[in-house]
XYZ file of C-alpha atoms in Angstrom:
689
model
C 70.539 -90.959 137.104
C 68.725 -92.340 134.025
C 65.094 -93.238 133.694
C 64.637 -96.977 134.142
C 63.114 -99.063 131.365
C 59.817 -99.606 133.182
C 59.213 -95.868 133.517
C 59.987 -95.297 129.827
C 57.647 -98.106 128.830
C 54.842 -96.669 130.960
C 55.300 -93.237 129.379
C 55.071 -94.755 125.914
C 51.975 -96.780 126.814
C 50.118 -93.818 128.330
C 51.103 -91.647 125.353
C 49.830 -94.291 122.928
C 46.504 -94.594 124.729
C 46.137 -90.812 124.873
C 46.908 -90.456 121.173
C 44.387 -93.188 120.336
C 41.735 -91.415 122.416
C 42.179 -88.137 120.524
C 44.170 -88.331 117.313
C 43.655 -84.657 116.454
C 45.481 -83.343 119.533
C 49.081 -83.712 120.695
C 49.113 -85.559 124.012
C 52.822 -86.160 124.565
C 55.815 -83.838 124.614
C 59.340 -83.710 125.935
C 58.307 -80.890 128.269
C 54.790 -80.373 129.650
C 54.124 -77.070 131.426
C 51.113 -76.343 133.613
C 50.170 -72.670 133.814
C 50.621 -69.995 131.127
C 51.711 -67.357 133.634
C 54.690 -65.173 132.684
C 56.884 -67.912 134.117
C 54.936 -70.491 132.125
C 54.984 -68.931 128.683
C 58.665 -68.016 129.040
C 59.461 -71.589 130.123
C 57.619 -72.884 127.056
C 59.432 -70.577 124.623
C 62.824 -71.281 126.198
C 62.373 -75.063 126.169
C 61.169 -75.007 122.560
C 64.167 -72.915 121.498
C 66.363 -75.646 122.980
C 64.769 -78.103 120.547
C 62.280 -79.750 122.902
C 58.681 -80.458 121.966
C 56.499 -78.467 124.372
C 52.874 -78.550 125.519
C 51.707 -75.537 127.518
C 48.502 -76.217 129.474
C 46.396 -73.382 130.848
C 43.498 -74.151 133.241
C 41.521 -71.041 132.208
C 40.904 -69.493 128.797
C 43.256 -66.563 129.494
C 46.894 -66.809 128.400
C 49.740 -64.825 129.945
C 48.657 -64.330 133.553
C 49.093 -60.792 134.815
C 51.457 -59.789 131.989
C 48.470 -59.773 129.634
C 45.800 -59.394 132.306
C 46.105 -55.744 133.254
C 49.479 -55.417 134.967
C 50.755 -52.990 132.360
C 53.326 -51.107 134.410
C 56.480 -53.230 134.522
C 57.899 -53.612 138.012
C 61.346 -53.846 136.441
C 61.732 -50.107 137.111
C 62.539 -51.201 140.671
C 65.229 -53.692 139.626
C 68.780 -53.482 138.296
C 67.575 -53.686 134.699
C 70.931 -54.721 133.279
C 70.478 -58.058 135.069
C 66.888 -58.639 133.889
C 67.555 -59.844 130.377
C 66.777 -62.923 128.268
C 63.143 -63.371 127.266
C 62.020 -60.563 129.553
C 64.130 -58.086 127.627
C 63.136 -59.567 124.255
C 59.427 -59.440 125.167
C 59.691 -55.750 126.012
C 61.736 -54.974 122.911
C 59.051 -56.586 120.789
C 56.381 -54.532 122.509
C 58.412 -51.429 121.687
C 58.699 -52.606 118.064
C 54.950 -53.279 117.908
C 54.246 -49.656 118.814
C 56.970 -48.331 116.504
C 55.524 -50.274 113.554
C 52.279 -48.350 114.090
C 54.066 -45.008 114.292
C 53.816 -44.722 118.092
C 56.915 -43.750 120.049
C 56.894 -44.895 123.668
C 58.271 -42.534 126.350
C 61.139 -44.939 127.089
C 63.697 -47.123 125.322
C 64.141 -50.740 126.340
C 67.806 -50.539 125.331
C 68.395 -47.972 128.097
C 68.746 -49.876 131.371
C 67.631 -47.081 133.659
C 64.668 -46.772 136.034
C 62.215 -45.350 133.504
C 58.652 -46.601 133.737
C 57.972 -49.194 131.049
C 54.273 -49.383 130.196
C 52.097 -50.988 127.535
C 48.487 -51.889 126.808
C 47.169 -55.376 127.687
C 46.112 -56.241 124.135
C 49.591 -55.384 122.831
C 51.156 -57.582 125.510
C 48.825 -60.416 124.478
C 49.658 -60.006 120.783
C 53.405 -60.188 121.429
C 53.030 -63.159 123.792
C 51.001 -65.143 121.261
C 53.429 -64.318 118.474
C 56.406 -65.568 120.474
C 54.616 -68.793 121.436
C 53.579 -69.404 117.834
C 57.077 -68.740 116.494
C 58.530 -71.235 118.991
C 55.932 -73.821 117.847
C 54.625 -74.348 121.364
C 51.409 -76.379 121.549
C 49.160 -74.136 123.638
C 45.979 -75.675 125.076
C 43.536 -73.752 127.266
C 40.734 -74.847 129.612
C 42.791 -77.773 130.891
C 42.207 -77.780 134.634
C 44.418 -80.235 136.518
C 42.539 -83.181 138.023
C 45.249 -85.632 139.059
C 48.824 -86.798 138.513
C 50.131 -90.268 137.698
C 53.581 -91.132 139.068
C 55.933 -94.069 138.841
C 58.091 -93.844 141.947
C 59.521 -90.340 141.966
C 58.759 -89.589 138.301
C 55.592 -87.916 137.046
C 54.204 -89.903 134.134
C 51.076 -87.998 133.190
C 48.733 -85.148 134.026
C 45.003 -85.803 133.910
C 43.109 -82.606 133.143
C 39.503 -81.600 132.595
C 40.118 -82.178 128.893
C 42.715 -84.826 128.183
C 45.668 -86.688 129.646
C 49.189 -85.463 128.898
C 52.466 -87.300 129.186
C 56.013 -86.016 129.087
C 59.600 -86.540 130.098
C 59.909 -83.415 132.248
C 57.166 -81.266 133.784
C 57.090 -77.657 134.925
C 54.636 -76.240 137.453
C 54.340 -72.605 136.357
C 51.047 -71.909 138.115
C 50.839 -69.050 140.601
C 49.248 -71.478 143.047
C 51.627 -74.470 142.907
C 48.821 -76.817 141.843
C 50.968 -79.368 140.040
C 53.571 -79.700 142.773
C 50.820 -80.287 145.332
C 49.128 -82.925 143.159
C 52.505 -84.614 142.648
C 53.027 -85.060 146.377
C 55.806 -82.472 146.684
C 56.149 -80.730 150.051
C 54.797 -77.195 150.251
C 53.735 -74.500 152.648
C 51.495 -71.450 152.531
C 51.329 -68.269 154.578
C 54.107 -66.831 156.711
C 56.955 -68.256 158.727
C 57.716 -67.252 162.303
C 60.776 -65.081 162.858
C 62.819 -67.854 164.444
C 62.229 -70.455 161.711
C 64.750 -68.913 159.289
C 66.057 -66.044 161.408
C 64.155 -63.411 159.404
C 63.588 -59.976 160.908
C 60.674 -59.318 158.507
C 58.880 -62.593 159.220
C 55.973 -62.937 161.622
C 53.560 -60.033 162.021
C 54.373 -56.602 160.615
C 52.769 -53.322 161.753
C 54.312 -50.454 159.747
C 50.964 -48.706 159.307
C 49.422 -46.497 161.948
C 46.490 -47.859 163.919
C 43.273 -46.220 162.727
C 41.523 -44.483 165.620
C 38.105 -45.916 164.792
C 35.750 -48.500 166.270
C 35.824 -51.726 164.271
C 32.617 -53.160 165.740
C 28.916 -52.641 165.128
C 26.280 -51.883 167.768
C 25.937 -55.585 168.609
C 29.684 -55.963 169.166
C 30.349 -57.902 165.973
C 33.276 -56.979 163.722
C 32.336 -54.722 160.825
C 32.598 -55.984 157.231
C 36.197 -55.874 155.902
C 37.570 -56.723 159.358
C 39.296 -60.098 159.053
C 40.072 -60.831 162.704
C 40.038 -59.542 166.271
C 43.210 -61.461 167.149
C 46.220 -61.180 164.856
C 48.181 -63.767 166.808
C 51.622 -63.501 168.439
C 53.930 -60.991 166.789
C 56.834 -63.422 166.384
C 54.702 -66.261 164.996
C 53.783 -67.228 161.471
C 50.314 -68.047 160.151
C 48.501 -69.116 156.976
C 47.686 -65.599 155.796
C 48.814 -64.449 152.339
C 49.198 -60.929 151.053
C 46.086 -59.395 149.548
C 44.874 -60.245 146.034
C 43.294 -57.711 143.695
C 42.675 -56.931 140.035
C 44.802 -54.621 137.928
C 42.231 -52.398 136.249
C 42.765 -51.066 132.734
C 40.880 -47.749 132.739
C 40.371 -44.704 130.547
C 38.617 -41.353 130.589
C 38.566 -41.160 126.776
C 34.856 -40.950 125.848
C 35.515 -42.647 122.505
C 37.047 -45.708 124.151
C 35.332 -45.763 127.529
C 32.873 -48.383 128.720
C 31.080 -47.362 131.935
C 32.231 -49.230 135.012
C 29.509 -51.823 135.722
C 27.216 -51.031 138.617
C 27.648 -53.820 141.183
C 24.637 -56.039 141.729
C 23.259 -56.201 145.272
C 25.432 -53.332 146.430
C 25.185 -52.915 150.203
C 26.458 -49.536 151.455
C 26.743 -50.998 154.967
C 29.749 -53.015 153.810
C 31.781 -49.798 153.789
C 30.912 -48.589 157.278
C 34.480 -49.084 158.488
C 35.729 -46.962 155.557
C 33.255 -44.181 156.406
C 34.515 -44.132 159.970
C 38.050 -43.834 158.657
C 37.071 -40.960 156.346
C 35.479 -39.171 159.296
C 38.924 -38.945 160.920
C 40.075 -36.727 158.034
C 41.805 -39.447 156.011
C 41.511 -40.485 152.379
C 40.977 -43.748 150.540
C 42.322 -44.358 147.059
C 43.906 -46.667 144.536
C 46.983 -46.011 142.423
C 46.750 -44.949 138.763
C 49.723 -45.494 136.434
C 49.516 -43.774 133.008
C 49.661 -46.112 129.988
C 49.878 -45.607 126.220
C 46.518 -45.101 124.524
C 45.279 -42.616 127.154
C 44.756 -45.428 129.646
C 45.610 -46.144 133.261
C 46.685 -49.233 135.172
C 44.774 -49.213 138.465
C 46.557 -50.952 141.339
C 46.042 -51.593 145.027
C 47.763 -48.813 147.015
C 50.314 -50.548 149.245
C 50.468 -47.541 151.584
C 46.680 -47.109 151.744
C 44.493 -48.392 154.545
C 41.636 -49.264 152.149
C 42.136 -49.830 148.440
C 41.505 -52.313 145.597
C 42.882 -55.257 147.567
C 40.303 -57.446 149.288
C 42.276 -58.034 152.478
C 41.924 -61.655 153.574
C 39.923 -62.568 150.473
C 42.563 -64.812 148.909
C 43.347 -66.899 151.983
C 41.529 -70.004 150.708
C 42.247 -69.551 146.983
C 45.106 -72.002 146.522
C 43.441 -74.931 148.270
C 40.018 -74.362 146.697
C 38.782 -76.508 143.812
C 37.785 -75.092 140.441
C 34.305 -74.083 141.628
C 35.719 -72.608 144.829
C 38.178 -70.459 142.925
C 35.449 -69.227 140.638
C 33.487 -68.111 143.697
C 36.529 -66.353 145.199
C 37.247 -64.695 141.833
C 33.667 -63.398 141.693
C 33.931 -62.142 145.275
C 37.016 -60.123 144.348
C 35.312 -58.709 141.261
C 32.237 -57.803 143.328
C 34.408 -56.037 145.894
C 36.297 -54.167 143.142
C 33.094 -52.896 141.555
C 31.655 -51.990 144.959
C 34.807 -50.140 146.014
C 34.785 -48.107 142.787
C 31.065 -47.429 143.233
C 31.646 -46.327 146.825
C 34.504 -43.992 145.841
C 32.440 -42.290 143.163
C 28.967 -42.124 144.753
C 28.978 -42.318 148.541
C 28.206 -39.060 150.399
C 31.006 -39.774 152.871
C 33.655 -39.571 150.157
C 35.123 -36.066 149.671
C 34.513 -34.447 146.292
C 38.242 -34.267 145.504
C 38.426 -38.072 145.649
C 35.275 -38.552 143.584
C 36.597 -36.213 140.890
C 39.774 -38.281 140.567
C 37.897 -41.455 139.618
C 34.380 -40.561 138.476
C 35.285 -39.975 134.806
C 37.080 -43.313 134.487
C 35.645 -46.432 132.901
C 36.791 -49.703 131.388
C 38.420 -49.754 127.953
C 36.390 -50.724 124.887
C 39.474 -52.185 123.180
C 40.584 -54.351 126.122
C 39.250 -57.716 127.367
C 36.220 -57.615 125.065
C 35.511 -61.329 125.644
C 35.208 -60.669 129.390
C 33.004 -57.592 129.417
C 36.183 -55.455 129.321
C 37.049 -56.499 132.905
C 40.352 -58.302 133.433
C 40.047 -62.103 133.628
C 43.250 -62.389 135.699
C 43.141 -62.131 139.483
C 46.432 -60.836 140.903
C 47.582 -63.841 142.944
C 50.571 -62.198 144.603
C 51.425 -65.224 146.701
C 50.317 -68.863 146.693
C 51.776 -72.162 147.782
C 55.541 -72.274 148.099
C 57.468 -75.470 147.547
C 59.711 -76.838 150.293
C 62.438 -77.951 147.933
C 66.161 -78.542 147.934
C 66.955 -74.974 149.027
C 64.620 -72.549 150.812
C 65.530 -68.975 149.861
C 64.984 -66.588 152.792
C 65.546 -62.973 153.813
C 69.165 -63.738 154.705
C 69.847 -64.911 151.142
C 68.734 -61.484 149.946
C 70.394 -59.264 152.533
C 73.385 -61.200 153.873
C 74.388 -64.119 151.609
C 73.447 -63.118 148.042
C 75.980 -65.262 146.166
C 75.174 -68.884 145.263
C 77.204 -71.505 143.364
C 74.287 -72.497 141.099
C 72.521 -69.261 140.069
C 69.787 -69.286 137.439
C 68.541 -65.723 138.045
C 69.788 -62.422 139.428
C 66.869 -60.875 141.311
C 66.817 -57.318 142.650
C 63.203 -56.307 143.294
C 62.702 -54.838 146.796
C 61.264 -57.020 149.555
C 57.678 -55.781 149.408
C 54.462 -57.260 150.854
C 50.901 -55.964 150.804
C 48.530 -56.293 153.786
C 47.752 -59.785 155.066
C 44.971 -59.095 157.581
C 42.893 -56.270 159.066
C 42.529 -56.374 162.839
C 39.865 -54.752 165.042
C 41.014 -54.390 168.637
C 38.328 -54.827 171.266
C 39.892 -52.054 173.304
C 39.597 -49.744 170.273
C 41.313 -49.119 166.947
C 41.722 -50.945 163.638
C 45.108 -51.836 162.137
C 46.225 -53.360 158.840
C 48.896 -55.996 159.429
C 51.387 -57.624 157.105
C 52.693 -54.798 154.932
C 56.416 -54.703 154.299
C 57.234 -51.402 152.660
C 59.889 -51.746 149.918
C 63.320 -52.643 151.268
C 65.706 -50.986 148.820
C 69.390 -50.173 148.431
C 69.759 -46.761 150.036
C 69.608 -43.957 147.496
C 68.247 -46.152 144.692
C 64.914 -47.390 143.371
C 65.899 -51.063 143.402
C 66.312 -53.818 145.948
C 69.422 -55.820 146.779
C 70.855 -57.952 144.010
C 71.046 -61.660 144.848
C 71.174 -65.067 143.192
C 68.204 -67.404 143.007
C 69.834 -70.865 143.014
C 68.815 -73.730 140.751
C 68.098 -75.744 143.904
C 65.205 -73.401 144.753
C 63.196 -74.606 141.739
C 63.904 -78.291 142.465
C 61.815 -80.610 144.652
C 63.622 -82.887 147.056
C 64.780 -85.856 144.953
C 62.970 -88.369 147.139
C 59.675 -86.627 146.288
C 59.929 -85.945 142.547
C 62.743 -86.171 140.004
C 61.257 -84.691 136.809
C 59.509 -81.517 138.003
C 60.698 -77.887 138.077
C 58.837 -75.118 139.935
C 59.858 -71.578 138.861
C 56.840 -69.614 140.171
C 55.746 -71.310 143.414
C 59.414 -71.953 144.116
C 61.103 -72.909 147.368
C 61.326 -69.777 149.513
C 59.853 -68.099 152.556
C 57.114 -65.473 152.642
C 59.773 -62.777 152.968
C 61.648 -64.321 150.043
C 58.567 -64.402 147.788
C 57.929 -60.773 148.757
C 60.974 -59.919 146.615
C 60.691 -62.657 143.966
C 56.947 -62.244 143.369
C 56.992 -59.874 140.382
C 56.534 -60.726 136.711
C 60.053 -59.727 135.555
C 61.623 -62.180 138.008
C 59.090 -64.917 137.248
C 59.753 -64.485 133.507
C 63.491 -65.051 133.829
C 62.915 -67.861 136.347
C 60.541 -69.476 133.850
C 63.063 -69.157 131.036
C 65.769 -70.793 133.147
C 63.425 -73.614 134.172
C 62.429 -74.185 130.548
C 66.063 -74.508 129.495
C 66.752 -76.916 132.376
C 63.699 -79.018 131.473
C 64.738 -79.305 127.827
C 68.268 -80.307 128.808
C 67.044 -82.893 131.337
C 64.752 -84.385 128.691
C 67.549 -84.495 126.137
C 70.074 -85.940 128.585
C 67.504 -88.364 130.030
C 68.550 -87.046 133.429
C 66.652 -86.251 136.572
C 66.320 -82.513 137.115
C 68.450 -82.839 140.252
C 71.141 -84.775 138.389
C 71.459 -82.301 135.525
C 74.981 -80.903 135.155
C 74.954 -77.291 136.352
C 77.909 -76.392 134.121
C 75.882 -77.537 131.096
C 72.839 -75.625 132.317
C 74.893 -72.488 132.911
C 76.272 -72.659 129.370
C 72.768 -72.797 127.871
C 71.415 -70.071 130.180
C 74.113 -67.699 129.007
C 73.463 -68.700 125.388
C 69.835 -67.579 125.850
C 71.047 -64.213 127.220
C 70.439 -64.802 130.902
C 72.600 -62.804 133.342
C 74.170 -64.821 136.159
C 76.755 -62.446 137.637
C 75.734 -60.044 140.377
C 75.888 -56.501 138.972
C 79.073 -54.542 139.550
C 79.009 -51.351 141.642
C 75.741 -52.382 143.285
C 75.928 -53.331 146.959
C 75.464 -57.098 147.250
C 74.179 -56.704 150.776
C 72.640 -53.818 152.713
C 74.193 -51.531 155.255
C 73.664 -53.019 158.712
C 70.072 -52.684 159.841
C 71.036 -50.530 162.825
C 73.683 -47.804 162.597
C 75.484 -47.081 165.869
C 75.440 -43.355 166.696
C 79.007 -43.659 168.035
C 80.234 -44.798 164.606
C 79.286 -41.472 162.996
C 81.437 -38.342 162.808
C 80.294 -34.813 163.591
C 77.470 -33.821 165.895
C 74.876 -36.612 165.698
C 71.326 -36.133 166.969
C 69.251 -39.304 167.145
C 65.456 -39.183 167.349
C 65.791 -40.313 170.971
C 67.445 -36.932 171.744
C 64.438 -34.875 170.610
C 61.786 -33.193 172.726
C 58.494 -34.204 171.129
C 55.116 -32.505 170.838
C 51.995 -34.002 169.281
C 51.710 -37.530 167.947
C 54.752 -39.494 166.796
C 54.851 -43.257 166.267
C 57.916 -45.505 166.419
C 58.986 -48.012 163.765
C 61.919 -50.200 162.720
C 60.386 -51.317 159.408
C 62.732 -49.422 157.054
C 66.427 -50.218 157.298
C 69.077 -49.147 157.867
C 68.160 -46.672 160.571
C 70.207 -44.849 163.168
C 69.960 -46.119 166.733
C 67.025 -48.256 167.801
C 64.555 -47.146 165.146
C 62.910 -43.960 163.965
C 59.761 -41.900 164.510
C 57.095 -40.916 162.012
C 54.125 -38.588 161.966
C 51.236 -38.409 159.533
C 50.270 -40.731 156.700
C 49.690 -40.446 152.949
C 45.888 -40.750 152.958
C 44.973 -37.350 154.376
C 42.442 -34.818 153.173
C 44.362 -31.784 154.362
C 47.976 -30.884 155.049
C 49.667 -31.424 158.406
C 48.539 -28.953 161.027
C 51.893 -28.425 162.750
C 50.848 -30.085 165.999
C 53.580 -32.700 165.669
C 57.068 -31.291 166.206
C 60.464 -32.445 167.409
C 63.114 -30.098 168.822
C 66.814 -30.846 169.318
C 69.007 -28.607 171.528
C 72.824 -28.734 171.707
C 76.004 -26.618 171.679
C 78.222 -26.756 168.631
C 81.891 -27.589 169.380
C 82.977 -24.356 167.647
C 81.532 -21.546 165.563
C 81.520 -21.959 161.814
C 79.759 -23.290 158.755
C 78.332 -26.816 159.072
C 76.844 -29.235 156.607
C 73.426 -30.378 157.850
C 72.658 -33.985 156.901
C 69.424 -35.860 157.529
C 68.799 -39.598 157.814
C 65.382 -40.803 156.665
C 63.866 -43.635 154.641
C 62.885 -42.304 151.195
C 59.566 -43.495 149.773
C 56.771 -42.074 147.628
C 54.545 -41.950 150.725
C 56.897 -39.437 152.424
C 56.200 -35.737 152.802
C 57.972 -33.671 150.178
C 58.177 -30.369 152.096
C 59.190 -31.146 155.670
C 59.849 -27.838 157.485
C 63.156 -27.547 159.355
C 64.208 -24.479 161.361
C 67.766 -24.071 162.721
C 68.543 -21.244 165.167
C 71.984 -20.647 166.686
C 72.785 -17.327 168.371
C 72.117 -14.625 165.752
C 71.775 -17.172 162.945
C 68.482 -18.582 161.680
C 67.866 -20.905 158.721
C 64.488 -22.111 157.455
C 64.301 -24.862 154.852
C 62.131 -27.717 153.647
C 63.272 -31.280 152.959
C 61.856 -33.629 150.337
C 61.821 -37.010 152.104
C 60.637 -38.785 148.960
C 64.000 -37.970 147.366
C 66.453 -40.914 147.343
C 69.596 -40.821 149.460
C 73.033 -41.106 147.826
C 73.777 -44.729 146.908
C 74.994 -46.714 149.896
C 74.542 -43.764 152.285
C 72.251 -43.376 155.285
C 72.272 -39.534 155.263
C 71.669 -36.808 152.668
C 72.972 -33.253 152.904
C 70.012 -30.856 153.057
C 71.646 -27.494 153.837
C 74.710 -25.569 154.979
C 74.145 -23.554 158.163
C 76.037 -21.185 160.459
C 76.358 -22.333 164.089
C 77.478 -20.232 167.062
C 79.755 -22.207 169.389
C 78.966 -19.905 172.315
C 75.182 -20.214 172.102
C 72.616 -22.992 172.206
C 71.546 -24.349 168.840
C 67.943 -25.500 168.377
C 66.613 -27.532 165.456
C 62.859 -27.986 165.029
C 61.197 -30.377 162.591
C 57.414 -30.362 162.265
C 54.481 -31.566 160.163
C 53.267 -28.040 159.370
C 51.594 -27.976 155.932
C 52.889 -31.425 155.043
C 51.118 -34.265 153.288
C 52.372 -37.790 153.884
C 54.742 -39.254 156.443
C 57.308 -37.047 158.174
C 60.284 -39.210 159.183
C 62.441 -38.412 162.210
C 65.549 -40.619 162.347
C 68.740 -38.596 162.869
C 70.574 -35.362 162.024
C 74.309 -34.732 161.597
C 76.233 -31.469 161.647
C 79.678 -31.732 160.037
C 82.036 -28.754 160.197
C 83.034 -27.378 156.783
C 86.831 -27.140 156.754
């Protein structure tokens, strides 16, 4: 479908008027991109390399989104790195070269596609980003906040911003929030779907974290600060909650480069009463610290923590707020961040071991100088999501990964932070909404799947010259895997190539030939084939005990003592779920009060391989005590449940033991002297032949 003459004439007229209004600034381009997020700047570079003229508009004065705003620990370590190529790979190679040119060797090599942790400093990321934009001759304009959109039928003609009107042939919404698609009248949603809407097991409400045994109300019966609701809503239903926002803090303890963390104005200790009550139960609060070059740290919200850098519920109104409203929400998140740090390092309720971990840290003198050394970029993990030509859901990740029109291979785990914090009137407080990383068993990465071209396209009856690579068409569960900068970078690159081709071909974005697009994607080093030797879909969520060989002991067969909680959050699991005891935020090791004992008779005497099924994760206990007694034989061992399982397997061998076929065998697992979660799923004894 070609543009009609009237639409072309209107574009030319608006461009002429805009140029007349401001002759010293380019107002028209083949491709106009709104939002200089990682998806945005990669879209701009990719489109320009295809020969298109490109204007990149940024509503703030910060360029690069989280890539240059403090997220300095690349989440690509949890992907199949051989499939994350193109501009993402080039950007990281140039960061490596930037350090090498200054005589600094990084502790990793970008050419090695392993699961090493790739890290960098924010100012280096900004330097490389600017260089690549300049080399591509992208016109970059900041402080252009979107006000309105002009359309002719289904085609966008111009964007009216706080500083200028911009016309183009094809437009890209690369904002985290989906601002342009909303202004253009394209269908969108926000929040979470119900489980039945797309048949997603991880949709609706999620309760993988233990209920905190504390009172969430004050003396007058009102919810304490940091409680977001007293009614989470039906478990199966969706809502408008989004996962928590936070800042990624660039910190250092180096006295020569440290700027003291600002003391929060109007700090009210009463705000942290619910945290004090939690600490009184013997638990910890924290945030994650990832080491960076330059003796720095990237501070991140702890997904497994009950209280951390994320302001739970604080971002709920962000996407639909106006410019002033977002500024207020941004300031509220900064205030909370400063208060949380102040609380951790000064409050009498906080144990000394926690204070010592953070008290010597401050902001970095050589980072974000124009912003008081505090990051200008709020971590918007989830915003609006387009309802486009294809809605990517959990089933596209876990069951139907192959698509006929791929523009990206994604493989980050499905992973959501908290969405709300609930105080129950009958007692207890629980964080709801976390989805702990859903990975390929025995690996650090998620399931490899295609993101189809259709997922970045609006419905043709709504808009025919817009692509949406960041706030793309997917569910909450889908965005929980897509939502990381590596994926958004390669999505942005693919969208930029498509936009340039559509402009050149004078085609609608929906009418663009996929075979032509595929050819150009591959020419710009994108990877479109699912990786070999990597499972394209997971093992079934539930493993039938009867399908397993050997002596199989499910958690349901154990005699329990102490507190154990049931969950089905991590998959696959044996039987109808698994049990867990403990949690990562504890001030002392497990006391041994939680134990599980299995009793059985071996089919014959001999040597048996003992295998354990569990869900590996960094929050797991690393020294889980296991005792096996059988007649005269006794074996004591410890199991590291943070250690990955063999690829594609649900069990890992943990020992070889002697069993007496004439006597009862007992196996006891406990939380004695453990720190973190102890997982009880299943055991197998397989006779050694």
